[in-house]
Each structure stands twice: as structure tokens, then as C-alpha cells.
Coordinates of C-alpha atoms in Angstrom, one line a residue:
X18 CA 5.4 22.2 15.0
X19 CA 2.9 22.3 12.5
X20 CA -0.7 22.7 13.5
X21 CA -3.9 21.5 11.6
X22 CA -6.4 23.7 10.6
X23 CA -9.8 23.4 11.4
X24 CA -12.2 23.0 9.0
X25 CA -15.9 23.7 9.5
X26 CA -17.9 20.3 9.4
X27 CA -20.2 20.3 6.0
X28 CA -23.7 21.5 6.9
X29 CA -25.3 17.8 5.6
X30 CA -23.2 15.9 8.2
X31 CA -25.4 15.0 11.2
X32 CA -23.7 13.3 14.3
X33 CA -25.7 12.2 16.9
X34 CA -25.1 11.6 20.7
X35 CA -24.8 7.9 22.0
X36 CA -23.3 6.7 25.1
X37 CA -21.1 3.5 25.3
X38 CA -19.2 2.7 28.2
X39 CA -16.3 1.3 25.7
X40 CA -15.9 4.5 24.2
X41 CA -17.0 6.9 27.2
X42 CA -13.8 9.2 27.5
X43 CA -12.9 8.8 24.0
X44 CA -11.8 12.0 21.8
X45 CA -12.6 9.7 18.7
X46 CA -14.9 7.3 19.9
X47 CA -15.5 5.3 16.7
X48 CA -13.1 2.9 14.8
X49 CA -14.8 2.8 11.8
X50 CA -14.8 6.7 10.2
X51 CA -15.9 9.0 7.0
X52 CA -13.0 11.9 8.1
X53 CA -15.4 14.9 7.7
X54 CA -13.4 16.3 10.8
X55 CA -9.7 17.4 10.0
X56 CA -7.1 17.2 12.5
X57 CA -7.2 20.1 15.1
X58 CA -4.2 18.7 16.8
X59 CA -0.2 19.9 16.9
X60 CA 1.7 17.4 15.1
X61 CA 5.6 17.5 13.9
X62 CA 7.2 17.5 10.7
X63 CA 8.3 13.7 11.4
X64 CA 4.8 12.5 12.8
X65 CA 3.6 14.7 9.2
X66 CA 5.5 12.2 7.6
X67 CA 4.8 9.2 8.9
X68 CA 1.5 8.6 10.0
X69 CA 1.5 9.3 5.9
X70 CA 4.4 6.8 4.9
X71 CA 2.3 3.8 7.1
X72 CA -0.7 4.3 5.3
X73 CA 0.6 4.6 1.8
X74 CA 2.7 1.4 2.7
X75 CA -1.3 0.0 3.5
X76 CA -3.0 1.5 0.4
X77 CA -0.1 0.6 -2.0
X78 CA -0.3 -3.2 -0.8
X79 CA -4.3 -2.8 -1.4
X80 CA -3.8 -1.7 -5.2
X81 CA -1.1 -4.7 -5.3
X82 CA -4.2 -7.2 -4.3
X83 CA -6.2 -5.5 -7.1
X84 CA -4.0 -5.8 -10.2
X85 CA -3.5 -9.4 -9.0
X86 CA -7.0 -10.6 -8.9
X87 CA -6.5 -11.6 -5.1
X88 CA -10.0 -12.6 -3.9
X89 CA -11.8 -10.7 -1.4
X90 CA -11.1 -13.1 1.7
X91 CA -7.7 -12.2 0.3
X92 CA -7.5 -8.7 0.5
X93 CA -8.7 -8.9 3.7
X94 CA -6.3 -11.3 4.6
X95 CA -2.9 -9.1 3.3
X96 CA -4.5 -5.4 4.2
X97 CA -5.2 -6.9 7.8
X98 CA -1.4 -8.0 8.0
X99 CA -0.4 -4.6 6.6
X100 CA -2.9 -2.6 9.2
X101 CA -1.6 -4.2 12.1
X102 CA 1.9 -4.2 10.9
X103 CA 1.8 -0.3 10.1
X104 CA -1.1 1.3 11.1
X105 CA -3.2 -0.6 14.1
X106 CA -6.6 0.3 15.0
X107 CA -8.3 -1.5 17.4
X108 CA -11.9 -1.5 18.2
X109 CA -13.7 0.5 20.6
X110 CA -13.6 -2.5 23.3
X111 CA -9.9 -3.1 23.3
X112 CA -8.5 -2.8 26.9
X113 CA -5.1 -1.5 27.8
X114 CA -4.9 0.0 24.4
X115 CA -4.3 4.2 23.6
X116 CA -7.5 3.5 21.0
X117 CA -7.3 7.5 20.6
X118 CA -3.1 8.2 19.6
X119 CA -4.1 5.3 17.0
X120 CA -7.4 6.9 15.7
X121 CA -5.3 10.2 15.7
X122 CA -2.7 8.7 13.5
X123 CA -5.2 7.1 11.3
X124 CA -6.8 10.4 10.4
X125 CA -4.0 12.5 10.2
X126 CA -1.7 9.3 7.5
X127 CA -5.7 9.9 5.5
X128 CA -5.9 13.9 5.3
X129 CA -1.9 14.3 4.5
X130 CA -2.4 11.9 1.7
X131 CA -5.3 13.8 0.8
X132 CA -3.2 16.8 0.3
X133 CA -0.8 14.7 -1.8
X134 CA -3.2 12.6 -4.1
X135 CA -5.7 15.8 -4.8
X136 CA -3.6 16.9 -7.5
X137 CA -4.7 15.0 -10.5
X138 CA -7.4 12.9 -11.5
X139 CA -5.3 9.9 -11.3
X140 CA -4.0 9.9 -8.0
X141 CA -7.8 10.9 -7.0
X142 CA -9.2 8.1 -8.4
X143 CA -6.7 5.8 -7.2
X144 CA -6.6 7.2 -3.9
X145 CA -10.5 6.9 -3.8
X146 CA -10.3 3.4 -4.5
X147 CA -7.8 2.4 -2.1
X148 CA -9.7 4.1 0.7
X149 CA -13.1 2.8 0.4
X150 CA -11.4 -1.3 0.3
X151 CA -9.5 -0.3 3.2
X152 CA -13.0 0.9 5.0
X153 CA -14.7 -2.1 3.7
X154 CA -12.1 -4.4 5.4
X155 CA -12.5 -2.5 8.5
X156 CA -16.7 -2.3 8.3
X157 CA -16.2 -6.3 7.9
X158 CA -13.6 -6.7 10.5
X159 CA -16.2 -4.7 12.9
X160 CA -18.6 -6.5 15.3
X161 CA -22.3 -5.9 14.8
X162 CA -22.3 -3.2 18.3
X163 CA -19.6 -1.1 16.9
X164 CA -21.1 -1.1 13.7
X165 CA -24.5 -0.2 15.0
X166 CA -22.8 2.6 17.0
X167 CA -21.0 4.0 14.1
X168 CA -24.4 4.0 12.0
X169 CA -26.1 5.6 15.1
X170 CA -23.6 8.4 15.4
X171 CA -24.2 9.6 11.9
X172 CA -27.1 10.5 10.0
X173 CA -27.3 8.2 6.5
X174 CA -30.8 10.3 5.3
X175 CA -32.7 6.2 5.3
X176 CA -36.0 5.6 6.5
X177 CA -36.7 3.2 8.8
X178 CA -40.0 0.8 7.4
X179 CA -42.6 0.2 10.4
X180 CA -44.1 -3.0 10.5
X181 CA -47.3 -2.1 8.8
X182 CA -45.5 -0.7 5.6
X183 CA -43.7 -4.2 5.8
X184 CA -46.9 -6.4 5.7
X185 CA -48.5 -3.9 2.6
X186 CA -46.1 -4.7 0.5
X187 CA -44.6 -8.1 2.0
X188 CA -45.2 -10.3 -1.0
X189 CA -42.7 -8.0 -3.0
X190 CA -40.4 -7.6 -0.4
X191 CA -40.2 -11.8 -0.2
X192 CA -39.9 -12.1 -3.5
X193 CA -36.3 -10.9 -3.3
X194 CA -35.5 -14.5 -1.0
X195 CA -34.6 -17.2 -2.6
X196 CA -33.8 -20.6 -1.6
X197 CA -36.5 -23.0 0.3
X198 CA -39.7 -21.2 1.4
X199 CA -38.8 -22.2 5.0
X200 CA -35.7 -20.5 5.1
X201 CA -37.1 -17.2 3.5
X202 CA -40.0 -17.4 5.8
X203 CA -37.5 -17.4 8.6
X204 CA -35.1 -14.9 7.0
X205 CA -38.1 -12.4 6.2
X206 CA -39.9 -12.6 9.7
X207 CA -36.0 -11.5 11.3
X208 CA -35.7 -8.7 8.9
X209 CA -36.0 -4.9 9.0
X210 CA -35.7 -2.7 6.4
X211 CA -34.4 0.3 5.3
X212 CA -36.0 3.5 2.3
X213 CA -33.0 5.4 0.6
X214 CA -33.2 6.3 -2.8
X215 CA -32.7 3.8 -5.2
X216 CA -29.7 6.0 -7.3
X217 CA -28.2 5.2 -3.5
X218 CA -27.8 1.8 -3.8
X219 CA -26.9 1.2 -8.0
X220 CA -25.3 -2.4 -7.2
X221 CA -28.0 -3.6 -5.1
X222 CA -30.5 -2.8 -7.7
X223 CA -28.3 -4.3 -10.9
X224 CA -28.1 -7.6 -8.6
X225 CA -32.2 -7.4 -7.9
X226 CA -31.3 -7.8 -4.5
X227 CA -34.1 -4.5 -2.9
X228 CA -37.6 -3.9 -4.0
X229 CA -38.0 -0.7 -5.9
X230 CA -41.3 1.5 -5.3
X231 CA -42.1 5.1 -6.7
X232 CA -38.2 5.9 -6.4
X233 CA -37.5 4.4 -3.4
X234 CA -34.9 1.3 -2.8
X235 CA -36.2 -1.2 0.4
X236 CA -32.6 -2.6 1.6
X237 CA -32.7 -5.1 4.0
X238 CA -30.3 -4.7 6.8
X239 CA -28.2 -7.6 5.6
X240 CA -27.2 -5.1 3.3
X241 CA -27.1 -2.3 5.1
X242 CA -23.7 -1.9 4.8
X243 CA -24.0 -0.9 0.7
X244 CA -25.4 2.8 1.9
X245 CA -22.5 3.0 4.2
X246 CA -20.3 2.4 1.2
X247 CA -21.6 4.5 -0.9
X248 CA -21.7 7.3 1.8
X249 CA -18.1 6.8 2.2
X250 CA -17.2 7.6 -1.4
X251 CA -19.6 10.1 -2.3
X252 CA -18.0 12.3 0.7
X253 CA -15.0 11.1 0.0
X254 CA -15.0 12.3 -3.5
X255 CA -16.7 15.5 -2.7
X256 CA -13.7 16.2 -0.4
X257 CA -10.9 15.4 -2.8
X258 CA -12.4 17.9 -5.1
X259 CA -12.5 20.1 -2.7
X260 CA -9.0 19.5 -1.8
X261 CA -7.8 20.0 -4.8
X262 CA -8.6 23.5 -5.2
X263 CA -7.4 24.4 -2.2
X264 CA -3.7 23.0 -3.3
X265 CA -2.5 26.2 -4.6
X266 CA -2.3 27.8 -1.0
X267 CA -0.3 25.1 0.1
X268 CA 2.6 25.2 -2.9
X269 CA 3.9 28.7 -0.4
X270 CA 4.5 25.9 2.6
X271 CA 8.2 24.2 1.3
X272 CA 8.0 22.1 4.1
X273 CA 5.4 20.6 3.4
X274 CA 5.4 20.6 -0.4
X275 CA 9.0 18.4 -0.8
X276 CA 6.9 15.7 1.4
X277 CA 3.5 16.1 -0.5
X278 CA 5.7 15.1 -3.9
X279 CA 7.2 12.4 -2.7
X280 CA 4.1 10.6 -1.5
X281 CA 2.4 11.4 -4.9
X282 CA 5.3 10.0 -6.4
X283 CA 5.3 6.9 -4.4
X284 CA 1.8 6.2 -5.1
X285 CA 2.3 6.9 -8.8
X286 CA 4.9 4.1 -8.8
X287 CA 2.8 1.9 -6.5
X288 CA 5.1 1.3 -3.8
X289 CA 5.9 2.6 -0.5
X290 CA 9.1 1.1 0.7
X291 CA 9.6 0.7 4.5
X292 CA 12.2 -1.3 4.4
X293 CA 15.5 -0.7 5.9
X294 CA 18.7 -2.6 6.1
X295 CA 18.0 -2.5 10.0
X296 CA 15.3 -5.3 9.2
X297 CA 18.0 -8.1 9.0
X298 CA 20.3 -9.8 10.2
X299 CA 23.1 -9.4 7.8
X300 CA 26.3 -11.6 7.0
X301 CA 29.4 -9.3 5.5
X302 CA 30.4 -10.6 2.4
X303 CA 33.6 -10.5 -0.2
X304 CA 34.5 -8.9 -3.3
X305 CA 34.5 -13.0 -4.6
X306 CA 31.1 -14.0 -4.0
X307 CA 29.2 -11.5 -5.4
X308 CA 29.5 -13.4 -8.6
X309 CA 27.3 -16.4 -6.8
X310 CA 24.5 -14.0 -4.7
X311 CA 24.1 -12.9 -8.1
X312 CA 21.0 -15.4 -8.4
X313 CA 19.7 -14.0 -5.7
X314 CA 19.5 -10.3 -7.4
X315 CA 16.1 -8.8 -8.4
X316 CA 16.1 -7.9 -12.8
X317 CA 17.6 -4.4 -12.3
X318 CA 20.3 -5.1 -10.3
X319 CA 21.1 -8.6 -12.0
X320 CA 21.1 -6.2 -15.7
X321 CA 23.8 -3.4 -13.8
X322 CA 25.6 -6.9 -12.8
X323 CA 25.8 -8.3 -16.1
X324 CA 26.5 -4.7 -17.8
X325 CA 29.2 -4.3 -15.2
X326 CA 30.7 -8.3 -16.2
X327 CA 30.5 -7.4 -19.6
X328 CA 31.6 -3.6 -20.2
X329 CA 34.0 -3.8 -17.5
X330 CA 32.4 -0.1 -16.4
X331 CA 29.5 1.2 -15.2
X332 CA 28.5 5.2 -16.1
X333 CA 28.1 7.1 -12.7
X334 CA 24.4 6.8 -11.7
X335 CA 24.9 3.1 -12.6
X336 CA 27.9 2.5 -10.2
X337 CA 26.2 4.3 -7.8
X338 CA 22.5 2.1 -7.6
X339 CA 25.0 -1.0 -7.4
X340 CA 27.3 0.0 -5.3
X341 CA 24.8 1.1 -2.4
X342 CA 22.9 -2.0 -2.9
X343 CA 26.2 -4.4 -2.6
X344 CA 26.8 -2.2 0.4
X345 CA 23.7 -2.6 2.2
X346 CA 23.8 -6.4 0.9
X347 CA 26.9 -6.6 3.7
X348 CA 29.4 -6.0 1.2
X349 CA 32.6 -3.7 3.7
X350 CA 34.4 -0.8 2.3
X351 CA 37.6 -2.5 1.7
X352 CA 36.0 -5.4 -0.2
X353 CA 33.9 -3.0 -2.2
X354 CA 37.0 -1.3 -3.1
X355 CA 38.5 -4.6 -4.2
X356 CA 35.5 -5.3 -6.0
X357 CA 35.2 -2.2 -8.3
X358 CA 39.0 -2.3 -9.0
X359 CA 38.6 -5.8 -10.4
X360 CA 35.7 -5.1 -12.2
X361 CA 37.1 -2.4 -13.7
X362 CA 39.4 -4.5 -15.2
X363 CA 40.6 -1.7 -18.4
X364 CA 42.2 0.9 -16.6
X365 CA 45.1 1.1 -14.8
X366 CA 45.5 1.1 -10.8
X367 CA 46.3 5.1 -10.8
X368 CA 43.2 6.3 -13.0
X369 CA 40.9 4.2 -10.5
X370 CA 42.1 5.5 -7.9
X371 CA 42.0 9.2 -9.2
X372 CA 38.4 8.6 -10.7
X373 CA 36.3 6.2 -8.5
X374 CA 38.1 5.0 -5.1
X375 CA 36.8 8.6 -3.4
X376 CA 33.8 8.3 -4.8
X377 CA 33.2 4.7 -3.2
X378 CA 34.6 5.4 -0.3
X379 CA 31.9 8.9 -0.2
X380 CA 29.1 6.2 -0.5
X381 CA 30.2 4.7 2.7
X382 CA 30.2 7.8 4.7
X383 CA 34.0 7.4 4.8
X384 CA 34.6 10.7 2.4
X385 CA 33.0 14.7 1.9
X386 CA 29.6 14.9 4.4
X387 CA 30.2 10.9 6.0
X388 CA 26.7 10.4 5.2
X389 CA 25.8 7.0 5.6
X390 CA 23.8 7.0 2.2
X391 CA 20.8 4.6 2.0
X392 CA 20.6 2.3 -1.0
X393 CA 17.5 3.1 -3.3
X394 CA 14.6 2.0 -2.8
X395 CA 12.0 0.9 -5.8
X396 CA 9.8 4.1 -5.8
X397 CA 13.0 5.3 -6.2
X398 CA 14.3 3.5 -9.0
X399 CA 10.9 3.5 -11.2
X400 CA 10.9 7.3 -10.8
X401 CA 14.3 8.3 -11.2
X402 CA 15.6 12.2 -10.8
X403 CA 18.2 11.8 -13.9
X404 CA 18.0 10.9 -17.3
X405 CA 20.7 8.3 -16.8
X406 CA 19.7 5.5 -18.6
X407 CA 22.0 2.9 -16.1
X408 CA 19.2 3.9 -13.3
X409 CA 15.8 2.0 -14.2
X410 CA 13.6 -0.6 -13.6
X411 CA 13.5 -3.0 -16.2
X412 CA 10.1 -3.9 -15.6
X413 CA 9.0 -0.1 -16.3
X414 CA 11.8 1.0 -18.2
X415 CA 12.7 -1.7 -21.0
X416 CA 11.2 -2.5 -24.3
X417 CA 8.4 -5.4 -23.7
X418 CA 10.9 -7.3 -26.0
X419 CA 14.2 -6.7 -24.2
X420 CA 12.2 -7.6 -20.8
X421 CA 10.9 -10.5 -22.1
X422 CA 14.3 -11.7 -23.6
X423 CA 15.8 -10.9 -20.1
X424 CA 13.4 -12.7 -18.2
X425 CA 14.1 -16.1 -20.4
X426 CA 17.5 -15.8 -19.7
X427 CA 18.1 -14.5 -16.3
X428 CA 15.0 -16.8 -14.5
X429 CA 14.1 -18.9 -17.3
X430 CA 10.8 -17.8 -17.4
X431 CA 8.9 -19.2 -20.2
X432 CA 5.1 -20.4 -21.0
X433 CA 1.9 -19.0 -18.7
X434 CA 4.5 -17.7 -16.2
X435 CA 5.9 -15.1 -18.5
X436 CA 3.1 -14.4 -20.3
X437 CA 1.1 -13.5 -16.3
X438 CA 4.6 -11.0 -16.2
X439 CA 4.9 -9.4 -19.4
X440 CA 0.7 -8.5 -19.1
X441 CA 1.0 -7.0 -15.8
X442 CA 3.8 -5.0 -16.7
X443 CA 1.7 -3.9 -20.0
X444 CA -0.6 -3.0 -17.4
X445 CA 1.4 -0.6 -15.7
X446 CA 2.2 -2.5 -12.5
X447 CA 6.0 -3.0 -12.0
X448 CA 6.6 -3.9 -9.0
X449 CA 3.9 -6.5 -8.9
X450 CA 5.5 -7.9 -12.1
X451 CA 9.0 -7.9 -9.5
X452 CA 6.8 -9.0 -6.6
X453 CA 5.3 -12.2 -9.2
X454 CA 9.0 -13.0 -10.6
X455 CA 10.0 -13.7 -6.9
X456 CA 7.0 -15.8 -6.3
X457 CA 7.9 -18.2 -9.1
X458 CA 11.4 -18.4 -9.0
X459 CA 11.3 -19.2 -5.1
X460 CA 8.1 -21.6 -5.9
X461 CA 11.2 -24.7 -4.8
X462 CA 11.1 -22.8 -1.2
X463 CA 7.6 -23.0 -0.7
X464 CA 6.9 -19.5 -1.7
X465 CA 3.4 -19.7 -3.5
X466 CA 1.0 -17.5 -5.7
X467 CA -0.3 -14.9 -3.8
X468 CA 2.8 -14.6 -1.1
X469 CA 4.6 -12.3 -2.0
X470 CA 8.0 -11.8 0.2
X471 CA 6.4 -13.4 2.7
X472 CA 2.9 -12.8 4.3
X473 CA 1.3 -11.5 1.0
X474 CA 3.9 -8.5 1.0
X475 CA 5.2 -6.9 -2.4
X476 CA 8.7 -6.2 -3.1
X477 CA 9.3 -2.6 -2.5
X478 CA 13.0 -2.8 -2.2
X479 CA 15.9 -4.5 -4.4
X480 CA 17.8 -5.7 -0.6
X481 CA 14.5 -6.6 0.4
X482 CA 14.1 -9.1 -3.1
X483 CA 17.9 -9.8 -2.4
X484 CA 17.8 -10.7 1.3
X485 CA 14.7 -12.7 1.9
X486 CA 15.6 -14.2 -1.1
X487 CA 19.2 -15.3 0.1
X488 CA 17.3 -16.5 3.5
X489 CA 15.0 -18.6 2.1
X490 CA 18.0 -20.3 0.7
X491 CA 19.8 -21.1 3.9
X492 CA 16.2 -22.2 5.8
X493 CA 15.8 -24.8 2.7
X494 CA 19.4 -25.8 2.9
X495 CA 19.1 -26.2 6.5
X496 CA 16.1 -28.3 6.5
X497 CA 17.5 -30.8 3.8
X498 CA 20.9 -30.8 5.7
X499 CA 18.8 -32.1 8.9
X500 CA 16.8 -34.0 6.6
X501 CA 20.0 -36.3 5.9
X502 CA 21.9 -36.3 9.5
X503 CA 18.2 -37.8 10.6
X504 CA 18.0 -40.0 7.7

């Protein structure tokens, strides 16, 4: 068991006492939250783990909407599906709901990726980033009580204008309506307002959307929510610096510091894979139609295929990326078997056997420890342990001019379609280069800009690409084959 330490809450953090008879009872009684209180509670190595995996799986899919222009409504949109997918919270007025084991989760996935993205600038910044849209999605998902409780529970340093300081300067503070004098007549009478200093609020101010006076920034409380924001990241920065020099004390935990790396490393690649071969329903399949599914393959595991067609070998790392993903793909140990001897077509039936049946028949748990060995997954793949150059992703790993080559000729991608490719993977963003590939090459299924694997989701796993990819197949097949018994 491994037991949070408690932290003493910064001196400028003010909370103040409400009552609410939604959240009466409640060890966390607000949804919406700046985490300036660590977890005090006993957690386990696995919970550790994965109240962190679920919202890294949220944050990753929320830097995927960024690099691909997805529109606000959009973001919203995918990082709600995600949230309730992998880590719910409900509001405060949820019935028949455990609002706190769900708030508990949320802040312990936040301060364990905390630990793990405080160690460079990068991952800080990122980290920052991804936070403050996932609390703007939540502040807008809100309802105006719990977001008037939230703001009451915490003290944001504004000043609240009385109605005499509004009529002083009430020609200035109408100026910043626009639209028929009617409407801003009725907008301003409705209207309260809010002093914070205007290096508070920098975007309301370049948009001239406040009235500035001797330092001072008048928001309205339409836009109330700007302070929030900025609240949110100022702490939120303060803390990951802070963080960050702690980190040195926490290198003597090894369990904890194996975990920590992989998450950075996960986030680094910007994918979180969650996907299991428990998440479908799998057909087996033979040695002789791998050839075919082969369409179906994402880039690196269509380039091991073709290496493997042409060379009639594979190095080790190589054989072992494919053959884990064939086996996952529903491919059983005595086809596999029958598979590699084939395609290993130069050597002779006694030097396979001596050099590569154990070792397939290891991969299937069948051989040494019986593990039943997972097949890798893409944060995996784009960070490799080994310098074995069979083990990449093509879309982070390959020349621009080798990628672009394969791309023609494996998906005939050509025009504006490879060019929207090739510049997100200059960008640094791999798997939404994978994630884009799928959309237009499944575009004839219905699959659309924006979609994803369904649902807005990113690839994050090559029998992820490879089975939703293979179902989407039989669904269209299906429908035209109905199409013509009705026709």
C-alpha cells in the first residue's frame, strides 16, 4: 500500500464554507477543481497506476484534437467521449452515483502525472496545456449553480463593483457592447462586474472586451470564467515547478520510478494505448490469408510484411513485433508455425526448427516462463528499448522521403491528402499522422475527417488500426450484401 503524503495547502489559497444539500456529505464536494490538496488517502500500486493510465489516455486524445485543428465544439465533443469512457466525473447533483471514489481518482490520475511530467520543460508545458482544456471542458460542461459554488468556495482576489461604481463609469463600461442599443441596454442593465488586475486577464484586454482604469480590468461576469482560467494555470504552473524539484527524493522509490518513466514516455510519444485484444471479438485465422488482411495492416506492420515477402527473413526484434501482432490478430500457434516456416522460404526444415520454432512457440506462452506476451503497443513502438532498426514506426522513424514513397504505394496517397500527412509528421505527431491515414483510406466506409477509429479516437495500437479496420469491412460488405437480396 502506498500512502500519499500530505502536503500543507499554500498560504494564498482561501476556501470558504458553503452549504449545498447536493454536496452535503461530500469529502470532495466540488467537480470542478484547481488540486492544491494532494491525496491523503491509501492507494495500491495498481490503482497508482491506473487512475494515471485513464487520464493520460484523456490528455493524450486532447493534444491529438490540437495538432489537428479540431474546433472547440470538437474538443469538447471527443474529450467528453474520452472522460466518460475512462475517467467519469459527474456533477455534484448526480444521484445514485459514488461522486467522491470518482473525484478521488480524478485527483490522484492528475498528481501521479504530475510526478511523471515535472521532469522537463517539455512534458511541463505539455502537461500544462492539456490540463487547463480538460478544465475548460469541464467549467463549460458545468451548470451555472455548480459553477457559482466552485467560485464561492475559493477566493479568486476580484472585487466585486457596487452599483454606484457601475453608474460612475457606465458610459465606458457600455462602450464595450456592441450590436443594437436595445440589446446592449438590456445586456448592461443584467450585468455585474468584476475588478482584478488587468495583467490577470491578458486575452480579455487584447480582444477589448473589459474597461481598463488606473490598473484595474472591469470583467463582466459573462466572462468570468477567464480569471478562473488563468487561476488554474498560474497554480498549476507554480506547482509543477515545485514538483519538479522535489523529483530527486523520489528516484530512491523503484516502485514508483519504473511507472513514472513509462507515463513520461507515453506522453512523449503522445499516445496512451488502452487497448487490449479482450476488446474484440476475434475470428482465428490461417497461415494463407494473411497475405489478404494485409490491406488491413497499419504502415509499420504492412513494411515488416513486405520486408518479410521480400527478404524471406526478418532479424529478431522484427519477427518478434510481427509475430505478436499476427497472434493477437487471431492468428493460432500451429498456423503461425506454418506461417513463419513458409516465409522463411531459404533455409531448410532442420535450421528452422533449431533457430525459430521455440522461439515462436515462447511468444505464445507455449515455451520457457508460458507468458502470454501482449503484442506492442504504439508508445511502444515509437519509443523502442533496442536499437534494432526492424522495430519502428515509419511515421517517426523513416526518412520524410522513404515515408512519403511508402505511403504512394501502400495506400495510394497522393495530392492534399499526403501533403496533410507528411506535415503532421514533420510536426512531430505520429500517431495522428497513423490516426489521419486510417481516416482516408476507410473514407469508402463512412469513416470521415475528424473520426478517428471511431468516436473521434486515435489509433494507439497496430490490432486496434488492424481490427476496426477489418470490421468495418464486413459491416460495409454486409450492408451491400442486404442491399442486393432486397433489391
Amino acid at each position: 500500500m502506498l500512502k500519499a503524503r500530505t502536503v500543507r495547502k499554500p498560504t494564498n489559497v482561501e476556501e470558504k464554507p458553503s452549504f449545498d444539500e447536493n454536496t452535503f456529505g461530500l469529502e470532495y464536494p466540488h467537480r470542478l477543481n484547481v488540486y492544491d490538496r494532494p491525496p491523503a488517502f491509501d492507494v495500491t500500486l495498481e490503482e497508482f497506476e491506473t487512475a494515471a493510465l485513464d487520464r493520460l489516455r484523456v490528455l493524450a486524445e486532447i493534444e491529438s484534437s490540437a495538432v489537428r485543428g479540431r474546433s472547440w465544439e470538437e474538443t469538447k465533443s471527443v474529450t467528453g467521449a474520452h472522460c466518460k469512457k475512462y475517467l467519469p466525473l459527474h456533477s455534484s447533483s448526480a444521484k445514485y452515483i459514488d461522486r467522491d471514489a470518482e473525484r478521488r481518482k480524478d485527483i490522484l490520475g492528475h498528481f501521479v502525472l504530475r510526478l511523471a511530467f515535472s521532469r522537463s520543460d517539455e512534458l511541463r508545458r505539455r502537461f500544462l496545456k492539456a490540463e487547463l482544456t480538460l478544465f475548460k471542458v469541464r467549467y463549460d460542461d458545468s451548470d451555472m449553480a455548480e459553477r457559482e459554488a466552485f467560485s464561492e468556495s475559493r477566493n479568486f482576489n476580484w472585487v466585486k463593483v457596487d452599483d454606484e461604481e457601475k453608474k460612475v463609469i457606465r458610459s465606458q463600461l457600455f462602450s464595450v457592447y456592441s450590436g443594437p442599443k436595445a440589446t446592449r441596454e438590456a445586456l448592461f442593465k443584467q450585468e455585474t462586474y468584476l475588478k482584478v488586475r488587468w495583467t490577470r486577464v491578458p486575452d480579455l484586454v487584447s480582444h477589448r472586451k473589459v474597461f481598463l482604469k488606473g490598473g484595474w480590468a472591469y470583467v463582466p461576469s459573462r466572462e468570468q470564467s477567464s480569471i478562473i482560467f488563468q487561476e488554474f494555470e498560474s497554480h498549476l504552473e507554480q506547482a509543477l515547478l515545485l514538483t519538479a524539484k522535489s523529483l530527486p527524493r523520489l528516484d530512491e522509490d523503484t516502485r514508483l520510478d519504473p511507472i513514472l518513466t513509462n507515463l513520461s514516455k507515453g506522453f512523449l510519444a503522445g499516445v496512451a494505448s488502452g487497448w487490449n485484444d479482450d476488446q474484440i471479438d476475434k475470428d482465428h485465422i490461417t497461415a494463407d490469408m494473411i497475405d489478404s488482411l494485409s490491406k488491413h495492416f497499419p504502415l509499420c506492420m504492412q513494411h515488416l510484411h513486405f520486408k518479410l515477402t521480400k527478404d524471406r527473413h526478418l532479424p529478431h526484434f522484427g519477427r518478434l513485433q510481427y509475430g505478436l501482432f499476427l497472434k493477437v490478430l487471431g492468428l493460432p500457434i500451429d498456423e503461425a508455425i506454418a506461417f513463419w516456416r513458409r516465409s522463411f522460404s531459404k533455409i531448410t526444415d532442420d535450421e528452422f526448427n533449431k533457430k525459430y520454432k521455440y522461439n515462436i512457440r515462447h511468444s505464445y506462452g507455449l515455451e520457457g516462463r508460458k507468458a502470454n506476451y501482449s503484442a506492442l503497443s504504439c508508445s511502444q513502438i515509437l519509443i523502442p528499448s533496442n536499437k534494432d532498426s526492424n522495430w519502428v514506426c515509419p511515421y517517426k522513424h523513416f526518412a520524410h522521403e522513404n515515408l512519403s514513397t511508402a505511403l504512394a504505394a501502400r495506400y495510394q496517397l497522393a495530392g492534399t491528402d499526403l501533403s496533410e500527412v507528411m506535415a503532421t509528421v514533420k510536426a512531430g505527431h505520429p500517431h495522428v499522422a497513423c490516426t489521419r491515414v486510417f481516416e482516408i483510406t476507410h473514407a469508402a466506409q463512412g469513416i470521415k475527417k475528424g473520426e478517428g477509429i471511431g468516436g473521434g479516437e486515435s489509433v494507439t495500437h497496430p490490432n486496434q488500426y488492424a481490427a476496426v479496420s477489418i470490421e468495418l469491412e464486413k459491416a460495409s460488405s454486409g450492408t451491400k450484401s442486404e442491399a442486393m437480396v432486397v433489391g
